[in-house]
mmCIF file of C-alpha atoms in Angstrom:
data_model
loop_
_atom_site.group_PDB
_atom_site.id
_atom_site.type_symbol
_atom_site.label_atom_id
_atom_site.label_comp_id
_atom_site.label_asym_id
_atom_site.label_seq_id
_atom_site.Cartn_x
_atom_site.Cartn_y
_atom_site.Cartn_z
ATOM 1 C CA UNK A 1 35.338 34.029 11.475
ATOM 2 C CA UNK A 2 33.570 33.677 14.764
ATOM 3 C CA UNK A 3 32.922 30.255 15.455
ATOM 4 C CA UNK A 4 31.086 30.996 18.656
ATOM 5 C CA UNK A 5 29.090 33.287 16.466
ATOM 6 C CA UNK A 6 28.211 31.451 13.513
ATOM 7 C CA UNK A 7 28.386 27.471 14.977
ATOM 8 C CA UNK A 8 30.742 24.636 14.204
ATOM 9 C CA UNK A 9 31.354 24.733 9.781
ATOM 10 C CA UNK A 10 30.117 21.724 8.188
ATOM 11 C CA UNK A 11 30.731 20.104 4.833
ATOM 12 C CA UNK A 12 28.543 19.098 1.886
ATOM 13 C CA UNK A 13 29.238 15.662 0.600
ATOM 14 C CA UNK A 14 27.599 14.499 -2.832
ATOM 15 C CA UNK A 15 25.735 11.581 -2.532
ATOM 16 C CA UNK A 16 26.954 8.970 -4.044
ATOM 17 C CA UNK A 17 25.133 5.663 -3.931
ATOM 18 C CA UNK A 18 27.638 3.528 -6.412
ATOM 19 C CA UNK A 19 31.424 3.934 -7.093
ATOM 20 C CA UNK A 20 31.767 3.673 -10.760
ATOM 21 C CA UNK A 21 29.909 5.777 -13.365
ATOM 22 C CA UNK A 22 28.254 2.854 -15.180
ATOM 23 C CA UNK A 23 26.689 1.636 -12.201
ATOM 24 C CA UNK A 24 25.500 5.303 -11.297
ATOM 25 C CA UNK A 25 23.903 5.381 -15.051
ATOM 26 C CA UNK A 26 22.598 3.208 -17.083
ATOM 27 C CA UNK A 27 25.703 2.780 -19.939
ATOM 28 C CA UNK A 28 26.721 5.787 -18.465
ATOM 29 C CA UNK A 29 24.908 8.259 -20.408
ATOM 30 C CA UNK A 30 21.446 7.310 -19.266
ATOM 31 C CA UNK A 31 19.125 7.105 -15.968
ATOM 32 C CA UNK A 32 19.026 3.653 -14.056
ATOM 33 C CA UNK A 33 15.180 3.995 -14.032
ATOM 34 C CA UNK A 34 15.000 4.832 -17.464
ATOM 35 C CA UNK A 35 17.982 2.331 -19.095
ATOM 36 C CA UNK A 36 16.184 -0.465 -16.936
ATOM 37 C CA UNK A 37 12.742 -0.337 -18.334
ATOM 38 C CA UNK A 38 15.062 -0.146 -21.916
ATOM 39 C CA UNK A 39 16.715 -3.398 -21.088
ATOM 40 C CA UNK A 40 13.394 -5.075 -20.210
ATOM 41 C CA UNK A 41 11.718 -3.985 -23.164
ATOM 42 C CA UNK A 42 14.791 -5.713 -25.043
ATOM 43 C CA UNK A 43 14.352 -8.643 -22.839
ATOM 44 C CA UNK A 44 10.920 -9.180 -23.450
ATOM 45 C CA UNK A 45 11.113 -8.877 -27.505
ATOM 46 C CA UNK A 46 14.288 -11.090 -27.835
ATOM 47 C CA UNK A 47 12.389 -14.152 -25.481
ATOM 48 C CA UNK A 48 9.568 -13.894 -27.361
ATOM 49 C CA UNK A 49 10.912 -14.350 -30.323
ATOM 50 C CA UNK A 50 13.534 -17.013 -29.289
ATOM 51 C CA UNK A 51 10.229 -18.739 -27.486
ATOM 52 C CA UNK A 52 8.173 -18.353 -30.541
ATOM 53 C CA UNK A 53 10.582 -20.371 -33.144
ATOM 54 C CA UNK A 54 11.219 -22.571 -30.285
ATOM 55 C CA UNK A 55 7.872 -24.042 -29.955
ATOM 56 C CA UNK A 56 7.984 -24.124 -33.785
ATOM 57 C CA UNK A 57 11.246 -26.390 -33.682
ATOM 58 C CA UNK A 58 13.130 -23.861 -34.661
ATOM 59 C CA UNK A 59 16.120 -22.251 -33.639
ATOM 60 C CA UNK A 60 17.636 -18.559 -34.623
ATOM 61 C CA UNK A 61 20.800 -19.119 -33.902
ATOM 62 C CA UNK A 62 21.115 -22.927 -35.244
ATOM 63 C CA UNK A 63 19.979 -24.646 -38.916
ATOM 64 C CA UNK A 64 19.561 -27.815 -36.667
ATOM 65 C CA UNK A 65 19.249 -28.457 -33.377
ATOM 66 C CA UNK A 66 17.188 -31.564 -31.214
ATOM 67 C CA UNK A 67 13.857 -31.467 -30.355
ATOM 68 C CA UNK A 68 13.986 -31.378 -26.129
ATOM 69 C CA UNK A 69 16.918 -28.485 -25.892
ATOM 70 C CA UNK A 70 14.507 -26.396 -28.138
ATOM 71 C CA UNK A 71 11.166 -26.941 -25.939
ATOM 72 C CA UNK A 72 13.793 -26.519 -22.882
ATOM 73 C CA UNK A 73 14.853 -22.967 -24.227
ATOM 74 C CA UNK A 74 11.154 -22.237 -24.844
ATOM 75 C CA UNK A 75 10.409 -22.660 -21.487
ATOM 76 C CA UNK A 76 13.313 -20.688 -19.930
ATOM 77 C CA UNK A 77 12.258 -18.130 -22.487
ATOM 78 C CA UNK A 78 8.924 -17.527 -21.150
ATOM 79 C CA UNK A 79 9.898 -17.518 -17.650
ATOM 80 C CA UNK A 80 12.389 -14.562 -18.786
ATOM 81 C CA UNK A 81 9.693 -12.978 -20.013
ATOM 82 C CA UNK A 82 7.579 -12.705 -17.272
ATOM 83 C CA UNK A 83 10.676 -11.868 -15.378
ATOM 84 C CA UNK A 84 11.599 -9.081 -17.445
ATOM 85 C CA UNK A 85 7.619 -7.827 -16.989
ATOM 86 C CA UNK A 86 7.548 -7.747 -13.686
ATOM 87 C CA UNK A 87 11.088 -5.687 -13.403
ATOM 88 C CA UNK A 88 9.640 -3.076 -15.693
ATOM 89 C CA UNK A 89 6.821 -3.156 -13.209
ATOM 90 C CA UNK A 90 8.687 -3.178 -10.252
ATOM 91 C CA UNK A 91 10.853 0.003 -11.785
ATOM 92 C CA UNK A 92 7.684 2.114 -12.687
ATOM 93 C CA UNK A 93 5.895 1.325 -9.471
ATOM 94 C CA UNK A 94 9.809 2.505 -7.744
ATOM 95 C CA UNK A 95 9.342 0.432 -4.778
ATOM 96 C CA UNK A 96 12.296 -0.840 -2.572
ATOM 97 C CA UNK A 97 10.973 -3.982 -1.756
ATOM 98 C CA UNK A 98 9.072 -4.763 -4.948
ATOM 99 C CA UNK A 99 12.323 -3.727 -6.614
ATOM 100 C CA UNK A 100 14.672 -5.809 -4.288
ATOM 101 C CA UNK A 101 12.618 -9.201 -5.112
ATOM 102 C CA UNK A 102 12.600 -8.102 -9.063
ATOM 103 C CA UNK A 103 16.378 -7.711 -9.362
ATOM 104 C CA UNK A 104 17.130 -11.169 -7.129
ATOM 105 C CA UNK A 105 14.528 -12.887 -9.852
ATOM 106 C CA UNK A 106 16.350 -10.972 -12.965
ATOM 107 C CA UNK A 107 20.236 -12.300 -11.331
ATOM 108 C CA UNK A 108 18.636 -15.955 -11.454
ATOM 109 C CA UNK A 109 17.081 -16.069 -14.623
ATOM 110 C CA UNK A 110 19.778 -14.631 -16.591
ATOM 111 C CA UNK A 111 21.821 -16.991 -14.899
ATOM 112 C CA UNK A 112 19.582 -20.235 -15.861
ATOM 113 C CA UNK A 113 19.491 -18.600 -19.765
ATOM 114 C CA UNK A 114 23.101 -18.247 -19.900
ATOM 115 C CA UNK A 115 23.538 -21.968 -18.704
ATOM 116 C CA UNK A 116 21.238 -22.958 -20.970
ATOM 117 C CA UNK A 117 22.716 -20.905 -23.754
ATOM 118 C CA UNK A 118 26.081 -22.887 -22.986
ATOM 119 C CA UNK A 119 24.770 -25.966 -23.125
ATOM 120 C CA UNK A 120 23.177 -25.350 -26.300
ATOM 121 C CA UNK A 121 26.716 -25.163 -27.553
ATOM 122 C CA UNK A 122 28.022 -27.485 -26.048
ATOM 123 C CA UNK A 123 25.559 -30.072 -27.732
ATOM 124 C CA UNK A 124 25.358 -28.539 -31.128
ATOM 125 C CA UNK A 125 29.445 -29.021 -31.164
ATOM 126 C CA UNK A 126 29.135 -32.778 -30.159
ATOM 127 C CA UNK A 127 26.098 -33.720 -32.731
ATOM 128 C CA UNK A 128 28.431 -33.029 -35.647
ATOM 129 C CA UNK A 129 27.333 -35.799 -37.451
ATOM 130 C CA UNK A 130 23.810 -35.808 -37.192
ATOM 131 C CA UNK A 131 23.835 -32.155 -38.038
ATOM 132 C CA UNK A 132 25.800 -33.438 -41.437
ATOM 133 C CA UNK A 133 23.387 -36.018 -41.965
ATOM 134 C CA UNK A 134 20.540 -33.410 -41.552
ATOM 135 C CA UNK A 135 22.183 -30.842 -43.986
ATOM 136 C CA UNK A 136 23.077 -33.996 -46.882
ATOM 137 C CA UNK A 137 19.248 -35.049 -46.473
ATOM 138 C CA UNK A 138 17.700 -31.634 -46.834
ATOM 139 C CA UNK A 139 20.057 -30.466 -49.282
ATOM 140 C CA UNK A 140 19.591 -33.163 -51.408
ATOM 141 C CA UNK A 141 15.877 -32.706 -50.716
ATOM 142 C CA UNK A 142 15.803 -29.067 -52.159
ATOM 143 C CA UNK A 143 17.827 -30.126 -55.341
ATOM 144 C CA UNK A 144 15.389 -32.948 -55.871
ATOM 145 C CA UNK A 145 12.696 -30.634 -55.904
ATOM 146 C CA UNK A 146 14.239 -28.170 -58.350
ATOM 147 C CA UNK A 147 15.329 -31.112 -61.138
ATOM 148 C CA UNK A 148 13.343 -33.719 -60.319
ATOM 149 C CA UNK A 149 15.070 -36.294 -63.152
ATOM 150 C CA UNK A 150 18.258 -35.739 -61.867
ATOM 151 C CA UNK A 151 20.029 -39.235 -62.412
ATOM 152 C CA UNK A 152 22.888 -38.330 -60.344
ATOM 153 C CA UNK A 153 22.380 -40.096 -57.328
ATOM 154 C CA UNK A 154 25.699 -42.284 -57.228
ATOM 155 C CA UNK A 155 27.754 -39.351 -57.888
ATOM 156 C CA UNK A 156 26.300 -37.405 -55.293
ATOM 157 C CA UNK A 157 27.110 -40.019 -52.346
ATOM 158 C CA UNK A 158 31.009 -39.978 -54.334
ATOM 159 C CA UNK A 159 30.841 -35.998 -53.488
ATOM 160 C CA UNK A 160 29.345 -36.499 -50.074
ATOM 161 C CA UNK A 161 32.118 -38.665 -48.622
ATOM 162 C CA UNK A 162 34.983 -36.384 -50.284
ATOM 163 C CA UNK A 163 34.303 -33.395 -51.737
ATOM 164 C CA UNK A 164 31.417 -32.013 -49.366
ATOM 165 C CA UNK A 165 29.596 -31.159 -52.049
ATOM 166 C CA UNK A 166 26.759 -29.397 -49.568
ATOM 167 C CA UNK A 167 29.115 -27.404 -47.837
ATOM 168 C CA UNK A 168 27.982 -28.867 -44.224
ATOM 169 C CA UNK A 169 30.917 -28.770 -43.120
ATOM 170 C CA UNK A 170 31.625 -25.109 -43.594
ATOM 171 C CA UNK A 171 27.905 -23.990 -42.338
ATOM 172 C CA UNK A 172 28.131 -25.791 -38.894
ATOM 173 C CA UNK A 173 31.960 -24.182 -38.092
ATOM 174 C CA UNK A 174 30.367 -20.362 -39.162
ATOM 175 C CA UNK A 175 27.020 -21.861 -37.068
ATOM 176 C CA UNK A 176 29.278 -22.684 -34.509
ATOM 177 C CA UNK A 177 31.278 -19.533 -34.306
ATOM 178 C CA UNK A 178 28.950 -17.046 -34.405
ATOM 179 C CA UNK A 179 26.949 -19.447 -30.976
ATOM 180 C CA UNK A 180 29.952 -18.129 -29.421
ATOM 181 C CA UNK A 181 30.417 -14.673 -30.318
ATOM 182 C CA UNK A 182 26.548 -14.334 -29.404
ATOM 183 C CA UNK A 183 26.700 -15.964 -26.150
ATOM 184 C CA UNK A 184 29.806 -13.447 -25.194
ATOM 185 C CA UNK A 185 27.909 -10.231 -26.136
ATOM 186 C CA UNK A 186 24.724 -11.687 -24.310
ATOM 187 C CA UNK A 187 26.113 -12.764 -21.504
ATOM 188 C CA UNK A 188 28.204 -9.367 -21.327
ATOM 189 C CA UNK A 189 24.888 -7.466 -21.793
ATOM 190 C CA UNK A 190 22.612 -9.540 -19.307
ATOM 191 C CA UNK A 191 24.763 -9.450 -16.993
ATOM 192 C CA UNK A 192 25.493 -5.468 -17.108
ATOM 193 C CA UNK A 193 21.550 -4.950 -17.062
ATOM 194 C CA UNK A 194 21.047 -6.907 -14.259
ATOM 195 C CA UNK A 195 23.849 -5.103 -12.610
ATOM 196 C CA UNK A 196 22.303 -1.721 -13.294
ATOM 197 C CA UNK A 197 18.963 -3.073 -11.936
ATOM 198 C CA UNK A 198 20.544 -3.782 -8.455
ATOM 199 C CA UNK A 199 22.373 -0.696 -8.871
ATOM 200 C CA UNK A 200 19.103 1.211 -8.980
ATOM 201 C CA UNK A 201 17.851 -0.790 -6.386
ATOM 202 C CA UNK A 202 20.935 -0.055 -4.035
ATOM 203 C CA UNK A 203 19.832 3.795 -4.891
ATOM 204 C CA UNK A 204 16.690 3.533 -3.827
ATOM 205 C CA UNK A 205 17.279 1.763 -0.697
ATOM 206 C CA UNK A 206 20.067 4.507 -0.093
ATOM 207 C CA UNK A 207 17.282 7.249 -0.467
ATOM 208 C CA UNK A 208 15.260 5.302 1.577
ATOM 209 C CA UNK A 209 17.765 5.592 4.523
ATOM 210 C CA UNK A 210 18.193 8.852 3.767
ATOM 211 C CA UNK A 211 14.304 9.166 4.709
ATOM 212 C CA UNK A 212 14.143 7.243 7.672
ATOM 213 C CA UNK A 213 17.166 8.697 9.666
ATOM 214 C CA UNK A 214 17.865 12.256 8.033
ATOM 215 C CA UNK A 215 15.605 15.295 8.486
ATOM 216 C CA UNK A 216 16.246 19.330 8.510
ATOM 217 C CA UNK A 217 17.576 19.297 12.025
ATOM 218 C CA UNK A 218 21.002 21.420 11.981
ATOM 219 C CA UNK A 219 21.470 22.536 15.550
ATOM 220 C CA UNK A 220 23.794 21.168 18.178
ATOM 221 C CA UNK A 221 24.105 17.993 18.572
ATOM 222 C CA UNK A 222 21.806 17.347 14.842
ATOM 223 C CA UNK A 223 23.836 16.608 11.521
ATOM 224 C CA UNK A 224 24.238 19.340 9.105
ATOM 225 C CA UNK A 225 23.248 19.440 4.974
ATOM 226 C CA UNK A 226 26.425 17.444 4.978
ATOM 227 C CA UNK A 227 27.230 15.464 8.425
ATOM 228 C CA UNK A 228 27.514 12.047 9.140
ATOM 229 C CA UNK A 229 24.200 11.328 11.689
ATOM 230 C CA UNK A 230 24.457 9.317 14.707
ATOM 231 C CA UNK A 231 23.354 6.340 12.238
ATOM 232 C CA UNK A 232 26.349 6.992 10.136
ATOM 233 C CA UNK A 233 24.136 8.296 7.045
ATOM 234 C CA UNK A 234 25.571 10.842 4.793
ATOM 235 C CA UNK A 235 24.004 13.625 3.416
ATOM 236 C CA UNK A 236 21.279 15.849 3.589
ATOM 237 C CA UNK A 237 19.791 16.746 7.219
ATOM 238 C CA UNK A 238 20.408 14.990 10.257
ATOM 239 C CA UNK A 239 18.335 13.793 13.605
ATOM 240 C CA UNK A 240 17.762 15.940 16.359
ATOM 241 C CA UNK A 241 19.182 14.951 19.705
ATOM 242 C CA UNK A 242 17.151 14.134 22.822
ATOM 243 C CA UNK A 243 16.276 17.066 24.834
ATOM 244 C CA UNK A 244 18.801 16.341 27.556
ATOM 245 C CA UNK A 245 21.456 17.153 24.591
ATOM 246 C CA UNK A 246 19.959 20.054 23.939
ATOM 247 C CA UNK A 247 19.875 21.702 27.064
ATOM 248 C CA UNK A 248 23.769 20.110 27.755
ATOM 249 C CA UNK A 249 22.776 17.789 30.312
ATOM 250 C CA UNK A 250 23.297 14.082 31.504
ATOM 251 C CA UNK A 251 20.080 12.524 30.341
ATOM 252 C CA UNK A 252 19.499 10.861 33.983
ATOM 253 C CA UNK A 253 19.137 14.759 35.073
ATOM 254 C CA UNK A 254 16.122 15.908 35.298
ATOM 255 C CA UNK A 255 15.152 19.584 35.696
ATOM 256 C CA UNK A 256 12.018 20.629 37.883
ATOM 257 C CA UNK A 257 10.207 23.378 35.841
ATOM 258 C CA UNK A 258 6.905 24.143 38.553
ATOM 259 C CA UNK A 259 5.896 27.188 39.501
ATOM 260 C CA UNK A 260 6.868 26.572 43.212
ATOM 261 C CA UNK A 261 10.834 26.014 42.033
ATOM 262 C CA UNK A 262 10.457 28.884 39.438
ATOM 263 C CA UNK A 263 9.583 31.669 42.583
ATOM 264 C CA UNK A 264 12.188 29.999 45.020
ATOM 265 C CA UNK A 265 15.344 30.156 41.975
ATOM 266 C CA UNK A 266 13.867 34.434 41.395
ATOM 267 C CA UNK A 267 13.500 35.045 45.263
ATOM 268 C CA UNK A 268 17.204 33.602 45.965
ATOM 269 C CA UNK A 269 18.593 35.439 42.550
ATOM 270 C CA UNK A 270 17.617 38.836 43.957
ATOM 271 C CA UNK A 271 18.495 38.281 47.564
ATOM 272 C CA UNK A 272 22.055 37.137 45.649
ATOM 273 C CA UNK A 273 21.898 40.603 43.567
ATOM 274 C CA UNK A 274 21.700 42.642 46.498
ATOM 275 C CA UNK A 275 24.484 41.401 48.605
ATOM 276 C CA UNK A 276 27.306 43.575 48.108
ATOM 277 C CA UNK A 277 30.660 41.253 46.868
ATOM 278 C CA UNK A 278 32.665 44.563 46.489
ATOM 279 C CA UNK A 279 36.581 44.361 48.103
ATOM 280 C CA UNK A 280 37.016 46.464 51.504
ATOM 281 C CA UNK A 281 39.586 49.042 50.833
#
């Protein structure tokens, strides 16, 4: 091949924004854009739920738990949900900026719900006893109810103390177990959405870049489909160079195009053509 002829060969280069395949997809299988409006969605239905039974005194992960770590989850609830609303905003509007601020607010709040979540644990594992007292008192409650001459009271306390007649025991280890399994799968999942919504983020920025410093330019001195430009961006197009490039000269040299220099450079190049430069024999 003629390289004067066809130009100095370039090389395409895929571009890659992300080194692993689960931060190039969402779970691998599915778009960033389209797996991060998914994981809000998810986001928003699972805090308004939690937020719901928490403002009820209620918990869904825990038959008992005390009345200010509830109406603190609540809170930290809603404030994920309006997080997770305005990342499904800020992915559908597909703004770099917008998206930038969305996926630093996502990293805190699932960082302030998994602390929370923790603590949670933490203090349904140290009121042991008054989560036995609460399950004796509303066990013996519902048994009331259903035989309400039941003359067994004495006996009961017997089986209380001993036997664990109620089962409390039992109910806050399996309470207390599956806290844990459910904070490792949320935290795992959180944690790998938010990552996918920074990935996307990184993508778009990327693209961005692309925008600002690439082009269609692919002469001398430019950057090919694949070349590295002078701003060390990959990829598609490059910048052109400054005129003085282009024309192969120092860019302090300046080149006097008037009409006067034009007829003095044709006057001398035909007094030059008809000099004779031959060799006497």
């Amino acid at each position: 091949m003629n390289q004067g002829m066809y130009g100095e060969p370039y090389f395409h280069d895929q571009q890659i924004h992300a080194t692993h395949s689960y931060t190039r997809k969402f779970c691998g299988c599915m778009s960033l854009q389209g797996g991060g409006i998914l994981a809000c969605l998810i986001w928003m239905g699972i805090n308004l739920y939690v937020a719901i039974l928490s403002f009820q005194e209620r918990s869904p992960v825990f038959s008992h738990q005390q009345v200010n770590a509830l109406m603190v989850t609540g809170a930290i609830c809603i404030l994920f949900l309006v997080a997770a609303l305005f990342a499904m905003f800020a992915l559908i509007t597909n703004k770099p900026a917008i998206l930038r601020l969305a996926h630093r607010t996502m990293w805190v709040v699932v960082f302030i719900f998994v602390v929370n979540f923790f603590i949670n644990i933490i203090l349904f594992g140290v009121h042991r006893p008054s989560f036995k007292d609460w399950c004796i008192n509303n066990s013996r409650n519902q048994l009331d109810a259903i035989s309400p001459n039941n003359n067994t009271e004495t006996d009961m306390n017997t089986f209380d103390t001993v036997g664990n007649i109620y089962n409390c025991d039992k109910l806050w280890e399996d309470e207390l177990k599956f806290a844990i399994v459910l904070f490792i799968m949320l935290t795992v999942c959180y944690l790998y959405w938010a990552l996918c919504l920074w990935s996307y983020t990184q993508k778009q920025i990327y693209y961005l870049t692309m925008e600002l410093y690439g082009g269609g330019f692919t002469g001398p001195g430019g950057v090919g489909p694949g070349g590295v430009g002078p701003h060390g961006v990959a990829g598609g197009g490059g910048m052109p160079p400054p005129p003085a490039t282009m024309m192969n000269l120092k860019p302090s040299v300046k080149v006097d195009t008037s009409p006067e220099m034009t007829g003095k450079s044709k006057l001398l190049s035909s007094l030059f053509s008809r000099i004779p430069f031959g060799r006497k024999n």
